[in-house]
Each structure stands twice: as C-alpha cells, then as structure tokens.
C-alpha cells in the first residue's frame, strides 16, 4: 500500500538535506546559485525527483543552466549518501534533478497580465470619450407630423 503522507514527509526532508548540503558542504562553484525548490518521491520511496532553479550572478546576468546541471550530476553520489545518512530509511532513493520552470512561467504570466491590463486601460480610455454612431435614439418613434 502506498503511503502518500510518508512520501511527502520524506520528500520534504530530502529537499532540506540536499539544499543544506549544496549550500554548506559541497564546494563546487557551479552550484553557487542553485536553489532547491521542491522534491517529489515515488510511492514506493525508491526514486526522488528534486526540482531546482538557477539564478544569475547579477540581476541582469543569464543563469548558467548547463554548468549547474553538470555540477548536480557530479554531486549526485555525495548528495545521495547524505540523504541516506540523514533520513535513515532502509533504501536510499535514487536522486534525479530537474530544472524547475515554474518561476519562468510565473514571470511570463505576469508579463501577459500586464499587457492585458494595459490593453484594457487603453480600451477604457477610448470608451470614456466615445459616442454612439447615428442618432441618439435609434428606435422608430411615431412622430405627430407623420400621421
């Protein structure tokens, strides 16, 4: 029987262990700007997928995704042994690292929403000064001189 609550607790513990190890114990310069965002563990607790993001050295600098992926691939064995020592489970899960695309998707959504708001504001400005085409009362009304 799959215990999803246990899998979630283990995933949270694994993400904490890996993040701490990357920050304080692994001295690979390629991992300086790597942040662990989430972890998921399969129901049988055999495989863990760890999601990460990479920041640039400055706000304007483009992150070095291939170097970060290479650094994580090289450190996978060390990280797995730290996870095994830190969790105490019978079988230490295999670790796989996946680049988290949620921050980029959120940024793109914010840009789209800003464009939509700007478009709505432009339409509202035009509508505020707009007048109806044709007569003010477009419906036929019986006039006294037409009898």
mmCIF file of C-alpha atoms in Angstrom:
data_model
loop_
_atom_site.group_PDB
_atom_site.id
_atom_site.type_symbol
_atom_site.label_atom_id
_atom_site.label_comp_id
_atom_site.label_asym_id
_atom_site.label_seq_id
_atom_site.Cartn_x
_atom_site.Cartn_y
_atom_site.Cartn_z
ATOM 1 C CA UNK A 1 0.000 0.000 0.000
ATOM 2 C CA UNK A 2 1.314 3.437 -0.944
ATOM 3 C CA UNK A 3 1.609 5.881 1.934
ATOM 4 C CA UNK A 4 1.445 9.314 0.277
ATOM 5 C CA UNK A 5 1.844 11.164 3.557
ATOM 6 C CA UNK A 6 5.110 9.355 4.258
ATOM 7 C CA UNK A 7 6.312 10.058 0.720
ATOM 8 C CA UNK A 8 5.574 13.785 1.164
ATOM 9 C CA UNK A 9 7.383 13.901 4.516
ATOM 10 C CA UNK A 10 10.376 12.108 3.025
ATOM 11 C CA UNK A 11 10.390 14.452 0.021
ATOM 12 C CA UNK A 12 10.410 17.472 2.318
ATOM 13 C CA UNK A 13 13.259 16.012 4.354
ATOM 14 C CA UNK A 14 15.231 15.163 1.203
ATOM 15 C CA UNK A 15 14.863 18.683 -0.186
ATOM 16 C CA UNK A 16 16.070 20.107 3.122
ATOM 17 C CA UNK A 17 19.089 17.796 3.263
ATOM 18 C CA UNK A 18 20.071 18.445 -0.359
ATOM 19 C CA UNK A 19 19.673 22.222 -0.017
ATOM 20 C CA UNK A 20 21.799 22.298 3.127
ATOM 21 C CA UNK A 21 24.456 20.093 1.552
ATOM 22 C CA UNK A 22 24.642 22.254 -1.577
ATOM 23 C CA UNK A 23 24.892 25.431 0.466
ATOM 24 C CA UNK A 24 27.372 24.377 3.152
ATOM 25 C CA UNK A 25 29.147 21.143 2.267
ATOM 26 C CA UNK A 26 29.654 20.851 -1.488
ATOM 27 C CA UNK A 27 32.300 23.266 -2.695
ATOM 28 C CA UNK A 28 31.546 23.123 -6.429
ATOM 29 C CA UNK A 29 31.464 26.715 -7.774
ATOM 30 C CA UNK A 30 28.887 25.690 -10.405
ATOM 31 C CA UNK A 31 26.354 25.174 -7.596
ATOM 32 C CA UNK A 32 26.711 28.630 -6.001
ATOM 33 C CA UNK A 33 23.475 29.953 -7.478
ATOM 34 C CA UNK A 34 21.412 26.745 -7.355
ATOM 35 C CA UNK A 35 18.281 26.789 -5.205
ATOM 36 C CA UNK A 36 16.256 23.675 -4.384
ATOM 37 C CA UNK A 37 12.566 24.489 -4.859
ATOM 38 C CA UNK A 38 10.767 21.158 -4.416
ATOM 39 C CA UNK A 39 11.169 17.409 -4.203
ATOM 40 C CA UNK A 40 8.855 14.542 -5.032
ATOM 41 C CA UNK A 41 9.249 10.906 -4.010
ATOM 42 C CA UNK A 42 7.527 7.965 -5.668
ATOM 43 C CA UNK A 43 5.040 5.959 -3.617
ATOM 44 C CA UNK A 44 7.492 3.089 -3.142
ATOM 45 C CA UNK A 45 10.132 5.569 -1.845
ATOM 46 C CA UNK A 46 12.698 4.346 -4.380
ATOM 47 C CA UNK A 47 13.110 7.439 -6.567
ATOM 48 C CA UNK A 48 13.273 11.107 -5.683
ATOM 49 C CA UNK A 49 12.962 13.940 -8.186
ATOM 50 C CA UNK A 50 14.464 17.194 -6.972
ATOM 51 C CA UNK A 51 13.490 20.461 -8.663
ATOM 52 C CA UNK A 52 15.936 23.352 -8.723
ATOM 53 C CA UNK A 53 16.334 26.846 -10.111
ATOM 54 C CA UNK A 54 19.483 28.713 -11.056
ATOM 55 C CA UNK A 55 19.996 32.428 -10.541
ATOM 56 C CA UNK A 56 22.473 34.594 -12.416
ATOM 57 C CA UNK A 57 25.469 36.216 -10.733
ATOM 58 C CA UNK A 58 23.735 39.578 -11.102
ATOM 59 C CA UNK A 59 20.141 40.553 -11.738
ATOM 60 C CA UNK A 60 20.817 41.098 -15.445
ATOM 61 C CA UNK A 61 23.092 38.077 -15.949
ATOM 62 C CA UNK A 62 21.727 34.969 -17.633
ATOM 63 C CA UNK A 63 21.945 31.843 -15.408
ATOM 64 C CA UNK A 64 24.347 29.100 -16.466
ATOM 65 C CA UNK A 65 21.938 26.156 -16.653
ATOM 66 C CA UNK A 66 24.299 23.614 -18.277
ATOM 67 C CA UNK A 67 27.038 24.200 -15.693
ATOM 68 C CA UNK A 68 24.554 23.845 -12.837
ATOM 69 C CA UNK A 69 23.198 20.603 -14.324
ATOM 70 C CA UNK A 70 26.744 19.268 -14.706
ATOM 71 C CA UNK A 71 27.588 20.216 -11.118
ATOM 72 C CA UNK A 72 24.474 18.483 -9.799
ATOM 73 C CA UNK A 73 25.196 15.383 -11.892
ATOM 74 C CA UNK A 74 28.700 15.231 -10.447
ATOM 75 C CA UNK A 75 27.465 15.712 -6.868
ATOM 76 C CA UNK A 76 24.600 13.207 -7.091
ATOM 77 C CA UNK A 77 26.521 10.398 -5.385
ATOM 78 C CA UNK A 78 27.616 12.556 -2.467
ATOM 79 C CA UNK A 79 24.128 14.005 -2.114
ATOM 80 C CA UNK A 80 22.554 10.555 -2.162
ATOM 81 C CA UNK A 81 24.849 9.347 0.637
ATOM 82 C CA UNK A 82 23.984 12.461 2.674
ATOM 83 C CA UNK A 83 20.265 11.767 2.084
ATOM 84 C CA UNK A 84 20.758 8.166 3.212
ATOM 85 C CA UNK A 85 22.536 9.248 6.378
ATOM 86 C CA UNK A 86 20.022 11.999 7.097
ATOM 87 C CA UNK A 87 16.795 10.090 6.540
ATOM 88 C CA UNK A 88 17.543 6.661 7.971
ATOM 89 C CA UNK A 89 15.290 4.828 5.508
ATOM 90 C CA UNK A 90 16.011 1.228 4.575
ATOM 91 C CA UNK A 91 16.591 2.026 0.904
ATOM 92 C CA UNK A 92 18.082 5.397 -0.037
ATOM 93 C CA UNK A 93 16.165 6.757 -3.032
ATOM 94 C CA UNK A 94 17.937 7.485 -6.282
ATOM 95 C CA UNK A 95 18.126 11.201 -6.959
ATOM 96 C CA UNK A 96 17.302 12.904 -10.241
ATOM 97 C CA UNK A 97 17.472 16.642 -10.736
ATOM 98 C CA UNK A 98 15.003 18.568 -12.910
ATOM 99 C CA UNK A 99 15.171 22.255 -13.740
ATOM 100 C CA UNK A 100 12.104 23.958 -12.253
ATOM 101 C CA UNK A 101 10.301 26.050 -14.871
ATOM 102 C CA UNK A 102 7.651 27.467 -12.536
ATOM 103 C CA UNK A 103 9.458 30.806 -11.869
ATOM 104 C CA UNK A 104 9.882 31.443 -15.611
ATOM 105 C CA UNK A 105 6.260 30.521 -16.290
ATOM 106 C CA UNK A 106 5.124 32.843 -13.485
ATOM 107 C CA UNK A 107 7.213 35.687 -14.909
ATOM 108 C CA UNK A 108 5.717 35.142 -18.369
ATOM 109 C CA UNK A 109 2.200 35.097 -16.884
ATOM 110 C CA UNK A 110 2.888 38.382 -15.072
ATOM 111 C CA UNK A 111 4.079 39.950 -18.332
ATOM 112 C CA UNK A 112 0.952 38.739 -20.147
ATOM 113 C CA UNK A 113 -1.284 40.071 -17.384
ATOM 114 C CA UNK A 114 0.487 43.448 -17.506
ATOM 115 C CA UNK A 115 -0.066 43.628 -21.285
ATOM 116 C CA UNK A 116 -3.730 42.691 -20.835
ATOM 117 C CA UNK A 117 -4.176 45.389 -18.159
ATOM 118 C CA UNK A 118 -2.556 47.984 -20.440
ATOM 119 C CA UNK A 119 -4.847 46.945 -23.289
ATOM 120 C CA UNK A 120 -7.903 47.147 -21.015
ATOM 121 C CA UNK A 121 -6.858 50.622 -19.872
ATOM 122 C CA UNK A 122 -6.497 51.770 -23.489
ATOM 123 C CA UNK A 123 -9.960 50.449 -24.335
ATOM 124 C CA UNK A 124 -11.428 52.134 -21.240
ATOM 125 C CA UNK A 125 -9.857 55.486 -22.226
ATOM 126 C CA UNK A 126 -11.333 55.245 -25.734
ATOM 127 C CA UNK A 127 -14.730 54.167 -24.379
ATOM 128 C CA UNK A 128 -14.868 57.100 -21.960
ATOM 129 C CA UNK A 129 -14.915 59.651 -24.783
ATOM 130 C CA UNK A 130 -16.849 57.566 -27.310
ATOM 131 C CA UNK A 131 -20.281 58.481 -28.602
ATOM 132 C CA UNK A 132 -22.906 56.354 -30.251
ATOM 133 C CA UNK A 133 -22.940 56.135 -34.026
ATOM 134 C CA UNK A 134 -26.087 57.521 -35.644
ATOM 135 C CA UNK A 135 -28.972 59.098 -33.795
ATOM 136 C CA UNK A 136 -29.201 59.258 -30.051
ATOM 137 C CA UNK A 137 -32.470 57.276 -30.127
ATOM 138 C CA UNK A 138 -32.197 54.647 -32.871
ATOM 139 C CA UNK A 139 -35.723 53.306 -32.381
ATOM 140 C CA UNK A 140 -38.558 54.470 -34.573
ATOM 141 C CA UNK A 141 -40.919 56.708 -32.732
ATOM 142 C CA UNK A 142 -44.239 57.785 -34.157
ATOM 143 C CA UNK A 143 -43.987 61.481 -34.805
ATOM 144 C CA UNK A 144 -47.026 63.773 -34.934
ATOM 145 C CA UNK A 145 -46.289 65.032 -38.477
ATOM 146 C CA UNK A 146 -46.251 61.505 -39.989
ATOM 147 C CA UNK A 147 -49.979 60.792 -39.463
#
